[in-house]
């Protein structure tokens, strides 16, 4: 009963209590903030849920976006044309979609523009109606970028904002649109919050231990 969608390698479902709680938020709320470390399923489960809504025609389009800023690099300083610059930032998303849909179905949905994966800057000026919108790596949005994308939400749409506040790559960590929006909007009616942890990591078991070690170091260093 926890199955979200049938992927090409079998049923995709929650594997932990934290993931199950996350899926309930996705089902019940129009805007969900999902925080968690790498490997906790925050992005993959959001993509799977969006694919499920798309295939069942409850939305017309799946839109996935992420800021094109990582580890201090900005697009203007990278070599190559625009597509070459953008592709590395979007590869993880295409990989998740391929895992769920398979290459042929994904290619068809991409061709019909039912699935769109694009940098955050491409969202400006649009209204995203009857769409399932995922903002990935949202810890690297600025406050203005976050306000811009949240206000794109149109009629019949749902939005998921995923990120890891411990992985902020902005020059000033205090500028993160994710942490600001969580504090400002987290308790509004219709807004859900899901916080995943090392206990929800479903990659190699060593990854969970690595994440816990870094978390403990951070807590000891900052007294929290």
mmCIF file of C-alpha atoms in Angstrom:
data_model
loop_
_atom_site.group_PDB
_atom_site.id
_atom_site.type_symbol
_atom_site.label_atom_id
_atom_site.label_comp_id
_atom_site.label_asym_id
_atom_site.label_seq_id
_atom_site.Cartn_x
_atom_site.Cartn_y
_atom_site.Cartn_z
ATOM 1 C CA UNK A 1 0.000 0.000 0.000
ATOM 2 C CA UNK A 2 3.027 2.243 0.308
ATOM 3 C CA UNK A 3 3.852 1.873 -3.384
ATOM 4 C CA UNK A 4 4.066 5.248 -5.125
ATOM 5 C CA UNK A 5 4.638 4.089 -8.678
ATOM 6 C CA UNK A 6 5.969 1.048 -10.516
ATOM 7 C CA UNK A 7 9.490 1.815 -11.678
ATOM 8 C CA UNK A 8 11.362 -0.165 -14.282
ATOM 9 C CA UNK A 9 13.086 -2.143 -11.504
ATOM 10 C CA UNK A 10 9.898 -2.793 -9.538
ATOM 11 C CA UNK A 11 7.701 -0.997 -7.038
ATOM 12 C CA UNK A 12 8.945 2.294 -5.605
ATOM 13 C CA UNK A 13 7.810 2.768 -2.025
ATOM 14 C CA UNK A 14 8.819 4.252 1.313
ATOM 15 C CA UNK A 15 11.500 2.167 3.023
ATOM 16 C CA UNK A 16 11.575 3.906 6.412
ATOM 17 C CA UNK A 17 9.100 5.503 8.811
ATOM 18 C CA UNK A 18 10.526 8.922 7.963
ATOM 19 C CA UNK A 19 9.985 8.350 4.258
ATOM 20 C CA UNK A 20 6.405 7.185 4.884
ATOM 21 C CA UNK A 21 5.698 10.372 6.857
ATOM 22 C CA UNK A 22 7.203 12.388 3.997
ATOM 23 C CA UNK A 23 4.902 10.708 1.477
ATOM 24 C CA UNK A 24 1.885 11.559 3.623
ATOM 25 C CA UNK A 25 2.897 15.219 3.549
ATOM 26 C CA UNK A 26 3.303 15.044 -0.238
ATOM 27 C CA UNK A 27 -0.179 13.557 -0.593
ATOM 28 C CA UNK A 28 -1.912 16.008 1.728
ATOM 29 C CA UNK A 29 -0.218 19.382 1.198
ATOM 30 C CA UNK A 30 0.148 21.684 -1.808
ATOM 31 C CA UNK A 31 3.577 22.920 -0.696
ATOM 32 C CA UNK A 32 6.068 20.691 1.126
ATOM 33 C CA UNK A 33 9.552 21.504 2.386
ATOM 34 C CA UNK A 34 11.693 18.364 2.630
ATOM 35 C CA UNK A 35 15.005 18.517 4.467
ATOM 36 C CA UNK A 36 17.490 15.696 4.744
ATOM 37 C CA UNK A 37 20.990 14.420 4.018
ATOM 38 C CA UNK A 38 22.132 12.877 0.743
ATOM 39 C CA UNK A 39 20.665 9.430 0.204
ATOM 40 C CA UNK A 40 17.626 9.941 2.434
ATOM 41 C CA UNK A 41 15.230 9.843 -0.528
ATOM 42 C CA UNK A 42 13.991 13.424 -0.366
ATOM 43 C CA UNK A 43 14.450 14.078 -4.097
ATOM 44 C CA UNK A 44 13.879 10.570 -5.463
ATOM 45 C CA UNK A 45 10.572 10.127 -3.612
ATOM 46 C CA UNK A 46 9.381 13.579 -4.710
ATOM 47 C CA UNK A 47 10.203 12.685 -8.326
ATOM 48 C CA UNK A 48 8.434 9.316 -7.990
ATOM 49 C CA UNK A 49 5.351 10.995 -6.506
ATOM 50 C CA UNK A 50 5.354 13.563 -9.298
ATOM 51 C CA UNK A 51 5.632 10.825 -11.938
ATOM 52 C CA UNK A 52 2.700 9.022 -10.304
ATOM 53 C CA UNK A 53 0.524 12.138 -10.510
ATOM 54 C CA UNK A 54 1.586 12.714 -14.113
ATOM 55 C CA UNK A 55 0.869 9.148 -15.242
ATOM 56 C CA UNK A 56 -2.537 9.207 -13.527
ATOM 57 C CA UNK A 57 -3.273 12.563 -15.217
ATOM 58 C CA UNK A 58 -3.781 14.399 -11.945
ATOM 59 C CA UNK A 59 -1.297 16.962 -13.255
ATOM 60 C CA UNK A 60 -0.435 17.886 -16.835
ATOM 61 C CA UNK A 61 3.248 18.466 -16.317
ATOM 62 C CA UNK A 62 6.203 17.589 -14.097
ATOM 63 C CA UNK A 63 8.636 20.488 -13.687
ATOM 64 C CA UNK A 64 11.919 19.951 -11.845
ATOM 65 C CA UNK A 65 14.334 22.794 -11.272
ATOM 66 C CA UNK A 66 17.470 23.489 -9.277
ATOM 67 C CA UNK A 67 19.802 26.464 -8.888
ATOM 68 C CA UNK A 68 22.869 26.231 -11.114
ATOM 69 C CA UNK A 69 25.291 27.075 -8.327
ATOM 70 C CA UNK A 70 27.474 24.457 -6.716
ATOM 71 C CA UNK A 71 30.675 24.593 -4.710
ATOM 72 C CA UNK A 72 31.151 28.271 -5.493
ATOM 73 C CA UNK A 73 30.978 27.828 -9.284
ATOM 74 C CA UNK A 74 28.680 30.032 -11.307
ATOM 75 C CA UNK A 75 27.579 29.394 -14.885
ATOM 76 C CA UNK A 76 29.246 32.496 -16.249
ATOM 77 C CA UNK A 77 32.654 31.213 -15.243
ATOM 78 C CA UNK A 78 32.280 27.726 -16.694
ATOM 79 C CA UNK A 79 33.456 26.842 -20.224
ATOM 80 C CA UNK A 80 31.105 25.790 -23.024
ATOM 81 C CA UNK A 81 27.757 26.877 -24.425
ATOM 82 C CA UNK A 82 24.657 27.234 -22.256
ATOM 83 C CA UNK A 83 23.452 23.626 -22.597
ATOM 84 C CA UNK A 84 26.897 22.270 -21.794
ATOM 85 C CA UNK A 85 27.033 24.471 -18.707
ATOM 86 C CA UNK A 86 23.577 23.492 -17.516
ATOM 87 C CA UNK A 87 23.642 19.723 -18.130
ATOM 88 C CA UNK A 88 25.944 18.716 -15.239
ATOM 89 C CA UNK A 89 23.619 20.401 -12.737
ATOM 90 C CA UNK A 90 20.605 18.503 -14.067
ATOM 91 C CA UNK A 91 22.169 15.051 -14.577
ATOM 92 C CA UNK A 92 21.063 13.679 -11.156
ATOM 93 C CA UNK A 93 17.449 14.569 -11.947
ATOM 94 C CA UNK A 94 17.499 12.919 -15.358
ATOM 95 C CA UNK A 95 19.070 9.878 -13.692
ATOM 96 C CA UNK A 96 16.204 9.597 -11.203
ATOM 97 C CA UNK A 97 13.622 9.962 -13.970
ATOM 98 C CA UNK A 98 15.375 7.308 -16.047
ATOM 99 C CA UNK A 99 15.392 4.920 -13.067
ATOM 100 C CA UNK A 100 11.649 5.377 -12.625
ATOM 101 C CA UNK A 101 10.365 5.592 -16.201
ATOM 102 C CA UNK A 102 13.035 4.001 -18.342
ATOM 103 C CA UNK A 103 14.708 5.760 -21.284
ATOM 104 C CA UNK A 104 11.939 5.288 -23.864
ATOM 105 C CA UNK A 105 9.044 6.612 -21.786
ATOM 106 C CA UNK A 106 11.224 9.434 -20.476
ATOM 107 C CA UNK A 107 12.218 10.450 -24.006
ATOM 108 C CA UNK A 108 8.545 10.543 -25.039
ATOM 109 C CA UNK A 109 7.483 12.606 -22.023
ATOM 110 C CA UNK A 110 10.389 14.955 -22.608
ATOM 111 C CA UNK A 111 9.466 15.356 -26.280
ATOM 112 C CA UNK A 112 5.837 16.184 -25.440
ATOM 113 C CA UNK A 113 7.079 18.598 -22.752
ATOM 114 C CA UNK A 114 5.131 16.738 -20.072
ATOM 115 C CA UNK A 115 8.443 16.559 -18.213
ATOM 116 C CA UNK A 116 10.682 19.601 -18.002
ATOM 117 C CA UNK A 117 13.986 19.819 -16.159
ATOM 118 C CA UNK A 118 15.580 23.262 -16.177
ATOM 119 C CA UNK A 119 17.665 25.685 -14.119
ATOM 120 C CA UNK A 120 15.850 27.959 -11.709
ATOM 121 C CA UNK A 121 16.521 31.048 -13.836
ATOM 122 C CA UNK A 122 14.264 29.599 -16.559
ATOM 123 C CA UNK A 123 11.237 29.794 -14.234
ATOM 124 C CA UNK A 124 11.141 33.579 -13.992
ATOM 125 C CA UNK A 125 7.984 35.189 -15.382
ATOM 126 C CA UNK A 126 6.053 31.924 -15.688
ATOM 127 C CA UNK A 127 2.903 30.668 -14.007
ATOM 128 C CA UNK A 128 3.054 26.919 -13.431
ATOM 129 C CA UNK A 129 -0.536 25.645 -13.543
ATOM 130 C CA UNK A 130 -1.690 22.010 -13.239
ATOM 131 C CA UNK A 131 1.925 21.078 -12.651
ATOM 132 C CA UNK A 132 3.914 19.158 -10.067
ATOM 133 C CA UNK A 133 6.937 21.329 -9.339
ATOM 134 C CA UNK A 134 10.095 20.178 -7.546
ATOM 135 C CA UNK A 135 12.785 22.640 -6.461
ATOM 136 C CA UNK A 136 15.854 20.522 -5.758
ATOM 137 C CA UNK A 137 19.060 21.581 -3.952
ATOM 138 C CA UNK A 138 17.017 24.480 -2.604
ATOM 139 C CA UNK A 139 19.591 25.282 0.081
ATOM 140 C CA UNK A 140 21.500 27.006 -2.733
ATOM 141 C CA UNK A 141 18.689 29.373 -3.678
ATOM 142 C CA UNK A 142 18.874 32.966 -2.517
ATOM 143 C CA UNK A 143 15.932 34.517 -0.689
ATOM 144 C CA UNK A 144 14.852 36.347 -3.859
ATOM 145 C CA UNK A 145 15.097 33.183 -5.962
ATOM 146 C CA UNK A 146 13.008 31.276 -3.442
ATOM 147 C CA UNK A 147 10.312 33.951 -3.395
ATOM 148 C CA UNK A 148 10.343 33.982 -7.205
ATOM 149 C CA UNK A 149 9.816 30.230 -7.596
ATOM 150 C CA UNK A 150 7.266 29.874 -4.785
ATOM 151 C CA UNK A 151 5.115 32.574 -6.358
ATOM 152 C CA UNK A 152 5.098 30.723 -9.710
ATOM 153 C CA UNK A 153 2.600 28.246 -8.236
ATOM 154 C CA UNK A 154 -0.561 28.305 -10.341
ATOM 155 C CA UNK A 155 -4.019 26.737 -10.259
ATOM 156 C CA UNK A 156 -4.108 22.978 -9.741
ATOM 157 C CA UNK A 157 -0.404 22.728 -8.925
ATOM 158 C CA UNK A 158 1.655 21.238 -6.107
ATOM 159 C CA UNK A 159 5.232 22.103 -5.158
ATOM 160 C CA UNK A 160 7.994 20.310 -3.261
ATOM 161 C CA UNK A 161 11.128 22.108 -2.052
ATOM 162 C CA UNK A 162 14.001 19.760 -1.197
ATOM 163 C CA UNK A 163 17.373 20.549 0.292
ATOM 164 C CA UNK A 164 20.060 19.936 2.889
ATOM 165 C CA UNK A 165 20.868 23.008 5.026
ATOM 166 C CA UNK A 166 24.272 21.512 5.865
ATOM 167 C CA UNK A 167 25.268 21.693 2.188
ATOM 168 C CA UNK A 168 24.859 25.412 1.446
ATOM 169 C CA UNK A 169 27.297 26.490 -1.287
ATOM 170 C CA UNK A 170 26.357 30.182 -1.313
ATOM 171 C CA UNK A 171 29.123 32.658 -0.389
ATOM 172 C CA UNK A 172 27.029 33.754 2.604
ATOM 173 C CA UNK A 173 25.242 30.824 4.259
ATOM 174 C CA UNK A 174 22.758 33.225 5.817
ATOM 175 C CA UNK A 175 21.425 34.083 2.359
ATOM 176 C CA UNK A 176 19.899 30.616 1.837
ATOM 177 C CA UNK A 177 16.338 30.908 0.599
ATOM 178 C CA UNK A 178 15.526 27.471 1.997
ATOM 179 C CA UNK A 179 16.240 28.193 5.654
ATOM 180 C CA UNK A 180 14.589 31.612 5.372
ATOM 181 C CA UNK A 181 11.432 30.212 3.735
ATOM 182 C CA UNK A 182 11.188 27.389 6.261
ATOM 183 C CA UNK A 183 11.165 29.878 9.130
ATOM 184 C CA UNK A 184 8.731 32.198 7.382
ATOM 185 C CA UNK A 185 6.284 29.726 5.834
ATOM 186 C CA UNK A 186 6.702 26.410 7.631
ATOM 187 C CA UNK A 187 3.601 26.825 9.816
ATOM 188 C CA UNK A 188 1.250 28.278 7.205
ATOM 189 C CA UNK A 189 -1.947 26.362 6.443
ATOM 190 C CA UNK A 190 -1.431 24.088 3.434
ATOM 191 C CA UNK A 191 2.338 23.926 3.932
ATOM 192 C CA UNK A 192 3.987 20.676 5.022
ATOM 193 C CA UNK A 193 7.434 20.042 6.455
ATOM 194 C CA UNK A 194 9.276 16.708 6.329
ATOM 195 C CA UNK A 195 12.619 16.271 8.053
ATOM 196 C CA UNK A 196 14.537 13.159 7.055
ATOM 197 C CA UNK A 197 17.687 12.029 8.854
ATOM 198 C CA UNK A 198 20.552 9.563 8.682
ATOM 199 C CA UNK A 199 18.026 6.912 9.764
ATOM 200 C CA UNK A 200 16.301 7.326 6.383
ATOM 201 C CA UNK A 201 19.403 6.824 4.246
ATOM 202 C CA UNK A 202 18.910 3.851 1.941
ATOM 203 C CA UNK A 203 22.275 3.895 0.183
ATOM 204 C CA UNK A 204 25.252 1.892 1.486
ATOM 205 C CA UNK A 205 24.922 1.502 5.284
ATOM 206 C CA UNK A 206 28.283 3.234 5.660
ATOM 207 C CA UNK A 207 26.773 6.459 4.282
ATOM 208 C CA UNK A 208 24.439 6.730 7.278
ATOM 209 C CA UNK A 209 27.370 6.342 9.664
ATOM 210 C CA UNK A 210 29.349 8.983 7.760
ATOM 211 C CA UNK A 211 26.450 11.454 7.929
ATOM 212 C CA UNK A 212 25.997 10.852 11.660
ATOM 213 C CA UNK A 213 29.710 11.440 12.281
ATOM 214 C CA UNK A 214 29.583 14.810 10.513
ATOM 215 C CA UNK A 215 26.335 15.732 12.301
ATOM 216 C CA UNK A 216 27.873 14.948 15.678
ATOM 217 C CA UNK A 217 30.975 16.985 14.873
ATOM 218 C CA UNK A 218 28.785 19.941 13.898
ATOM 219 C CA UNK A 219 26.731 19.670 17.106
ATOM 220 C CA UNK A 220 29.851 19.500 19.251
ATOM 221 C CA UNK A 221 31.435 22.461 17.468
ATOM 222 C CA UNK A 222 28.362 24.679 17.734
ATOM 223 C CA UNK A 223 26.980 23.423 21.010
ATOM 224 C CA UNK A 224 23.743 22.226 19.494
#
